[in-house]
Each structure stands twice: as C-alpha cells, then as structure tokens.
Short mmCIF file of N, CA, C and O in Angstrom, two decimals:
data_model
loop_
_atom_site.label_atom_id
_atom_site.label_comp_id
_atom_site.label_asym_id
_atom_site.label_seq_id
_atom_site.Cartn_x
_atom_site.Cartn_y
_atom_site.Cartn_z
N MET A 1 126.83 142.42 147.41
CA MET A 1 126.96 143.74 146.83
C MET A 1 126.67 143.64 145.33
O MET A 1 127.25 142.81 144.65
N THR A 2 125.81 144.48 144.83
CA THR A 2 125.45 144.45 143.41
C THR A 2 126.50 145.17 142.58
O THR A 2 127.35 145.89 143.10
N TYR A 3 126.42 144.97 141.27
CA TYR A 3 127.35 145.66 140.37
C TYR A 3 127.24 147.17 140.54
O TYR A 3 128.25 147.87 140.53
N ASP A 4 126.01 147.68 140.71
CA ASP A 4 125.81 149.12 140.87
C ASP A 4 126.57 149.64 142.08
O ASP A 4 127.26 150.65 142.01
N GLN A 5 126.44 148.94 143.19
CA GLN A 5 127.13 149.35 144.41
C GLN A 5 128.64 149.25 144.26
O GLN A 5 129.38 150.10 144.75
N GLN A 6 129.10 148.22 143.56
CA GLN A 6 130.53 148.06 143.34
C GLN A 6 131.07 149.19 142.47
O GLN A 6 132.16 149.73 142.75
N ILE A 7 130.34 149.55 141.45
CA ILE A 7 130.76 150.65 140.56
C ILE A 7 130.85 151.95 141.36
O ILE A 7 131.83 152.69 141.26
N LEU A 8 129.84 152.23 142.17
CA LEU A 8 129.84 153.46 142.97
C LEU A 8 130.97 153.45 143.98
O LEU A 8 131.61 154.48 144.24
N SER A 9 131.26 152.30 144.57
CA SER A 9 132.37 152.19 145.51
C SER A 9 133.70 152.49 144.83
O SER A 9 134.55 153.20 145.37
N ILE A 10 133.88 151.97 143.63
CA ILE A 10 135.11 152.21 142.87
C ILE A 10 135.24 153.69 142.51
O ILE A 10 136.30 154.29 142.69
N LEU A 11 134.16 154.29 142.04
CA LEU A 11 134.18 155.72 141.69
C LEU A 11 134.46 156.58 142.92
O LEU A 11 135.13 157.62 142.82
N THR A 12 133.97 156.15 144.06
CA THR A 12 134.21 156.90 145.30
C THR A 12 135.69 156.85 145.68
O THR A 12 136.26 157.86 146.09
N SER A 13 136.30 155.70 145.53
CA SER A 13 137.70 155.57 145.91
C SER A 13 138.64 156.29 144.95
O SER A 13 139.73 156.69 145.33
N VAL A 14 138.21 156.49 143.71
CA VAL A 14 139.05 157.15 142.71
C VAL A 14 139.11 158.66 142.93
O VAL A 14 140.15 159.27 142.78
N GLY A 15 137.98 159.26 143.27
CA GLY A 15 137.96 160.69 143.51
C GLY A 15 137.74 161.50 142.25
O GLY A 15 137.12 161.04 141.30
N ASP A 16 138.29 162.72 142.22
CA ASP A 16 138.02 163.67 141.14
C ASP A 16 138.74 163.37 139.82
O ASP A 16 138.33 163.86 138.78
N LYS A 17 139.81 162.60 139.87
CA LYS A 17 140.56 162.36 138.63
C LYS A 17 139.82 161.44 137.66
O LYS A 17 140.07 161.49 136.47
N GLY A 18 138.91 160.61 138.15
CA GLY A 18 138.12 159.74 137.29
C GLY A 18 138.83 158.44 136.98
O GLY A 18 140.00 158.24 137.33
N ILE A 19 138.11 157.55 136.32
CA ILE A 19 138.63 156.23 135.98
C ILE A 19 137.97 155.78 134.68
O ILE A 19 136.84 156.15 134.39
N SER A 20 138.68 154.98 133.90
CA SER A 20 138.15 154.54 132.61
C SER A 20 137.15 153.40 132.79
O SER A 20 137.14 152.70 133.80
N VAL A 21 136.31 153.23 131.79
CA VAL A 21 135.32 152.16 131.79
C VAL A 21 136.01 150.81 131.91
O VAL A 21 135.56 149.93 132.66
N MET A 22 137.10 150.62 131.20
CA MET A 22 137.82 149.34 131.23
C MET A 22 138.37 149.05 132.62
O MET A 22 138.28 147.92 133.10
N GLN A 23 138.91 150.05 133.28
CA GLN A 23 139.44 149.84 134.62
C GLN A 23 138.34 149.52 135.62
O GLN A 23 138.50 148.65 136.48
N VAL A 24 137.21 150.21 135.51
CA VAL A 24 136.07 149.90 136.38
C VAL A 24 135.61 148.47 136.13
O VAL A 24 135.34 147.72 137.07
N SER A 25 135.54 148.08 134.87
CA SER A 25 135.11 146.73 134.51
C SER A 25 136.04 145.68 135.10
O SER A 25 135.58 144.65 135.62
N LYS A 26 137.33 145.92 135.04
CA LYS A 26 138.30 144.97 135.61
C LYS A 26 138.13 144.87 137.13
O LYS A 26 138.20 143.77 137.69
N HIS A 27 137.91 145.99 137.79
CA HIS A 27 137.70 145.98 139.24
C HIS A 27 136.45 145.18 139.60
O HIS A 27 136.47 144.36 140.52
N VAL A 28 135.36 145.44 138.90
CA VAL A 28 134.10 144.73 139.17
C VAL A 28 134.27 143.24 138.89
O VAL A 28 133.82 142.39 139.66
N TYR A 29 134.95 142.91 137.81
CA TYR A 29 135.21 141.51 137.48
C TYR A 29 135.98 140.83 138.61
O TYR A 29 135.61 139.74 139.07
N ASN A 30 137.04 141.46 139.07
CA ASN A 30 137.86 140.89 140.14
C ASN A 30 137.10 140.79 141.47
O ASN A 30 137.34 139.87 142.25
N MET A 31 136.18 141.73 141.71
CA MET A 31 135.40 141.68 142.94
C MET A 31 134.43 140.50 142.94
O MET A 31 134.01 140.05 144.01
N ASN A 32 134.05 140.01 141.77
CA ASN A 32 133.08 138.93 141.66
C ASN A 32 133.72 137.59 141.30
O ASN A 32 133.03 136.58 141.26
N LEU A 33 135.00 137.56 141.04
CA LEU A 33 135.71 136.35 140.70
C LEU A 33 135.94 135.53 141.95
O LEU A 33 136.33 136.05 143.00
N SER A 34 135.67 134.25 141.87
CA SER A 34 135.93 133.37 143.01
C SER A 34 136.47 132.04 142.50
O SER A 34 136.55 131.79 141.29
N PHE A 35 136.81 131.18 143.42
CA PHE A 35 137.35 129.87 143.07
C PHE A 35 136.31 129.03 142.33
O PHE A 35 136.64 128.22 141.48
N PHE A 36 135.04 129.22 142.66
CA PHE A 36 133.97 128.41 142.09
C PHE A 36 133.18 129.10 140.99
O PHE A 36 132.35 128.47 140.34
N TYR A 37 133.38 130.39 140.80
CA TYR A 37 132.59 131.12 139.81
C TYR A 37 133.48 132.10 139.05
O TYR A 37 134.19 132.90 139.66
N THR A 38 133.42 132.03 137.74
CA THR A 38 134.14 132.96 136.89
C THR A 38 133.11 133.70 136.04
O THR A 38 132.52 133.12 135.13
N PRO A 39 132.89 134.97 136.33
CA PRO A 39 131.91 135.74 135.54
C PRO A 39 132.45 136.02 134.14
O PRO A 39 133.66 135.97 133.90
N ASP A 40 131.55 136.34 133.23
CA ASP A 40 131.93 136.68 131.86
C ASP A 40 132.36 138.15 131.84
O ASP A 40 131.56 139.05 132.12
N PHE A 41 133.62 138.39 131.49
CA PHE A 41 134.15 139.74 131.51
C PHE A 41 133.42 140.65 130.52
O PHE A 41 133.16 141.82 130.82
N ASN A 42 133.09 140.14 129.35
CA ASN A 42 132.42 140.96 128.33
C ASN A 42 131.04 141.42 128.80
O ASN A 42 130.62 142.55 128.51
N GLU A 43 130.33 140.56 129.52
CA GLU A 43 129.03 140.96 130.07
C GLU A 43 129.18 142.05 131.13
O GLU A 43 128.41 143.00 131.16
N ILE A 44 130.19 141.91 131.97
CA ILE A 44 130.43 142.92 133.01
C ILE A 44 130.83 144.24 132.37
O ILE A 44 130.34 145.29 132.76
N ARG A 45 131.70 144.20 131.37
CA ARG A 45 132.12 145.43 130.70
C ARG A 45 130.94 146.13 130.04
O ARG A 45 130.78 147.34 130.15
N ALA A 46 130.08 145.37 129.39
CA ALA A 46 128.89 145.95 128.76
C ALA A 46 127.96 146.55 129.80
O ALA A 46 127.42 147.65 129.60
N TYR A 47 127.79 145.87 130.94
CA TYR A 47 126.93 146.39 132.00
C TYR A 47 127.50 147.68 132.56
O TYR A 47 126.78 148.67 132.75
N VAL A 48 128.80 147.69 132.85
CA VAL A 48 129.45 148.88 133.41
C VAL A 48 129.33 150.05 132.43
O VAL A 48 129.00 151.17 132.83
N GLN A 49 129.56 149.79 131.17
CA GLN A 49 129.48 150.85 130.17
C GLN A 49 128.08 151.44 130.08
O GLN A 49 127.90 152.66 130.07
N GLN A 50 127.07 150.58 130.06
CA GLN A 50 125.69 151.05 129.99
C GLN A 50 125.30 151.79 131.26
O GLN A 50 124.62 152.82 131.21
N TYR A 51 125.73 151.29 132.41
CA TYR A 51 125.41 151.94 133.68
C TYR A 51 126.01 153.34 133.73
O TYR A 51 125.34 154.31 134.12
N LEU A 52 127.27 153.47 133.34
CA LEU A 52 127.93 154.78 133.38
C LEU A 52 127.30 155.74 132.37
O LEU A 52 127.10 156.92 132.68
N LEU A 53 126.98 155.27 131.19
CA LEU A 53 126.33 156.13 130.19
C LEU A 53 124.96 156.58 130.66
O LEU A 53 124.59 157.75 130.53
N LYS A 54 124.18 155.64 131.19
CA LYS A 54 122.82 155.94 131.63
C LYS A 54 122.80 156.93 132.79
O LYS A 54 121.93 157.79 132.87
N ASN A 55 123.78 156.84 133.68
CA ASN A 55 123.79 157.68 134.87
C ASN A 55 124.67 158.91 134.74
O ASN A 55 125.04 159.53 135.74
N SER A 56 125.02 159.28 133.51
CA SER A 56 125.82 160.50 133.31
C SER A 56 125.23 161.40 132.23
O SER A 56 125.93 162.22 131.67
N LYS A 57 123.96 161.25 131.94
CA LYS A 57 123.32 162.00 130.86
C LYS A 57 123.12 163.49 131.19
O LYS A 57 123.41 164.34 130.38
N LEU A 58 122.61 163.78 132.36
CA LEU A 58 122.24 165.14 132.73
C LEU A 58 123.33 165.81 133.57
O LEU A 58 124.12 165.14 134.22
N PRO A 59 123.36 167.14 133.61
CA PRO A 59 124.34 167.84 134.45
C PRO A 59 124.16 167.53 135.95
O PRO A 59 125.11 167.62 136.71
N GLN A 60 122.94 167.16 136.36
CA GLN A 60 122.69 166.85 137.77
C GLN A 60 122.80 165.35 138.06
O GLN A 60 122.45 164.90 139.15
N SER A 61 123.28 164.56 137.12
CA SER A 61 123.38 163.11 137.29
C SER A 61 124.38 162.75 138.38
O SER A 61 125.26 163.54 138.73
N LEU A 62 124.25 161.53 138.89
CA LEU A 62 125.13 161.03 139.93
C LEU A 62 126.57 160.90 139.45
O LEU A 62 127.52 161.14 140.19
N ILE A 63 126.74 160.57 138.19
CA ILE A 63 128.06 160.35 137.60
C ILE A 63 128.24 161.34 136.46
O ILE A 63 127.29 161.71 135.78
N GLU A 64 129.49 161.79 136.26
CA GLU A 64 129.78 162.70 135.16
C GLU A 64 131.01 162.25 134.40
O GLU A 64 131.88 161.57 134.95
N SER A 65 131.08 162.64 133.15
CA SER A 65 132.26 162.38 132.35
C SER A 65 133.33 163.39 132.73
O SER A 65 133.03 164.53 133.08
N THR A 66 134.58 162.98 132.66
CA THR A 66 135.67 163.89 133.03
C THR A 66 136.07 164.81 131.89
O THR A 66 136.89 165.69 132.07
N GLY A 67 135.50 164.59 130.71
CA GLY A 67 135.91 165.35 129.53
C GLY A 67 136.86 164.54 128.68
O GLY A 67 137.05 164.81 127.50
N ARG A 68 137.46 163.57 129.26
CA ARG A 68 138.33 162.64 128.56
C ARG A 68 137.49 161.43 128.14
O ARG A 68 136.72 160.91 128.95
N ARG A 69 137.60 161.01 126.93
CA ARG A 69 136.73 159.95 126.40
C ARG A 69 136.84 158.66 127.23
O ARG A 69 137.93 158.12 127.43
N GLY A 70 135.69 158.20 127.73
CA GLY A 70 135.63 156.93 128.45
C GLY A 70 136.00 157.01 129.92
O GLY A 70 136.10 155.98 130.58
N TYR A 71 136.21 158.20 130.46
CA TYR A 71 136.57 158.37 131.87
C TYR A 71 135.41 159.02 132.62
O TYR A 71 134.82 159.99 132.15
N TYR A 72 135.12 158.48 133.80
CA TYR A 72 133.99 158.95 134.60
C TYR A 72 134.41 159.15 136.05
O TYR A 72 135.39 158.58 136.51
N ARG A 73 133.60 159.98 136.75
CA ARG A 73 133.79 160.23 138.18
C ARG A 73 132.43 160.58 138.78
O ARG A 73 131.46 160.84 138.06
N LEU A 74 132.38 160.61 140.11
CA LEU A 74 131.15 161.04 140.77
C LEU A 74 130.98 162.54 140.58
O LEU A 74 131.95 163.29 140.61
N ASN A 75 129.75 162.97 140.41
CA ASN A 75 129.43 164.37 140.19
C ASN A 75 129.18 165.05 141.55
O ASN A 75 128.04 165.28 141.94
N THR A 76 130.23 165.38 142.25
CA THR A 76 130.10 165.95 143.59
C THR A 76 129.73 167.43 143.57
O THR A 76 129.31 167.96 144.59
N LYS A 77 129.88 168.09 142.44
CA LYS A 77 129.56 169.52 142.38
C LYS A 77 128.07 169.79 142.22
O LYS A 77 127.54 170.73 142.78
N ASN A 78 127.38 168.97 141.43
CA ASN A 78 125.98 169.22 141.12
C ASN A 78 125.00 168.20 141.69
O ASN A 78 123.82 168.26 141.39
N ASN A 79 125.49 167.25 142.49
CA ASN A 79 124.61 166.20 142.97
C ASN A 79 124.87 165.93 144.45
O ASN A 79 125.96 165.51 144.83
N ALA A 80 123.84 166.16 145.28
CA ALA A 80 123.97 165.94 146.72
C ALA A 80 124.14 164.47 147.06
O ALA A 80 124.83 164.12 148.02
N ASP A 81 123.52 163.58 146.27
CA ASP A 81 123.66 162.15 146.52
C ASP A 81 125.10 161.69 146.34
O ASP A 81 125.59 160.83 147.07
N ALA A 82 125.81 162.24 145.38
CA ALA A 82 127.21 161.90 145.15
C ALA A 82 128.06 162.35 146.32
O ALA A 82 128.96 161.63 146.76
N ARG A 83 127.77 163.54 146.85
CA ARG A 83 128.52 164.01 148.03
C ARG A 83 128.26 163.10 149.23
O ARG A 83 129.17 162.79 149.99
N GLN A 84 127.02 162.64 149.38
CA GLN A 84 126.69 161.74 150.47
C GLN A 84 127.40 160.39 150.31
O GLN A 84 127.88 159.82 151.28
N LEU A 85 127.49 159.90 149.07
CA LEU A 85 128.21 158.65 148.82
C LEU A 85 129.68 158.77 149.20
O LEU A 85 130.27 157.83 149.73
N MET A 86 130.28 159.92 148.91
CA MET A 86 131.68 160.13 149.29
C MET A 86 131.84 160.01 150.80
O MET A 86 132.81 159.43 151.28
N LEU A 87 130.88 160.50 151.55
CA LEU A 87 130.93 160.40 153.01
C LEU A 87 130.70 158.97 153.47
O LEU A 87 131.42 158.46 154.33
N GLU A 88 129.70 158.30 152.90
CA GLU A 88 129.36 156.94 153.33
C GLU A 88 130.46 155.94 153.00
O GLU A 88 130.91 155.20 153.86
N PHE A 89 130.90 155.90 151.74
CA PHE A 89 131.93 154.95 151.35
C PHE A 89 133.28 155.35 151.93
O PHE A 89 134.10 154.50 152.24
N GLY A 90 133.52 156.63 152.06
CA GLY A 90 134.80 157.09 152.63
C GLY A 90 134.98 156.66 154.08
O GLY A 90 136.06 156.31 154.50
N SER A 91 133.91 156.65 154.84
CA SER A 91 133.99 156.28 156.25
C SER A 91 134.08 154.77 156.43
O SER A 91 134.56 154.30 157.45
N SER A 92 133.66 153.99 155.42
CA SER A 92 133.71 152.53 155.55
C SER A 92 135.02 151.95 155.09
O SER A 92 135.28 150.78 155.27
N LEU A 93 135.87 152.76 154.46
CA LEU A 93 137.17 152.24 153.97
C LEU A 93 138.14 152.12 155.05
O LEU A 93 138.51 152.22 155.94
#
C-alpha cells in the first residue's frame, strides 16, 4: 500500500470531522514501521503535508480543508471520487 492509499484510508476512517496533518503523519509512519525498517518521520510528514495541500486546492478536489488550520477531510459534497472511496474503504473495514 502506498502512502497515497494509506492517507486516503485514514481520511476515510475519520469521516467529516477531519484530522490534522500531524495525526495523519503519525498513522502513516506507524503503518510503515516494522522490526527491520524504521522510516524517517520528517520525510513522511513532509510528504503527507504536500499531498494534502496539493489535493485540496480546488473546490472539486478529492480532499478539502475543514476550515481549521491543518485539518483535512475527504470532500464528499463536491467530489464523486471521494464518495466512492467512502464506499470502497468503508466496506473493507
């Protein structure tokens, strides 16, 4: 599972209330941490931050800001792909 898929999975499980960049970064870090490999947390945080910023620019984007600084959620109101993700990830949980 790529970082992108992990981020979308986390946003799907959070729902409408949103989640902070730091919390998403910690989740992604923990999902990739193993006995033999320790990823660099700062690199993951930077990747998560850039991914969320890049994918929340337009009103029709997959991800939207909650209005609270640094908090994001899936844009289920203006994006059909986000609604589909809620169905796909929701059924696999």
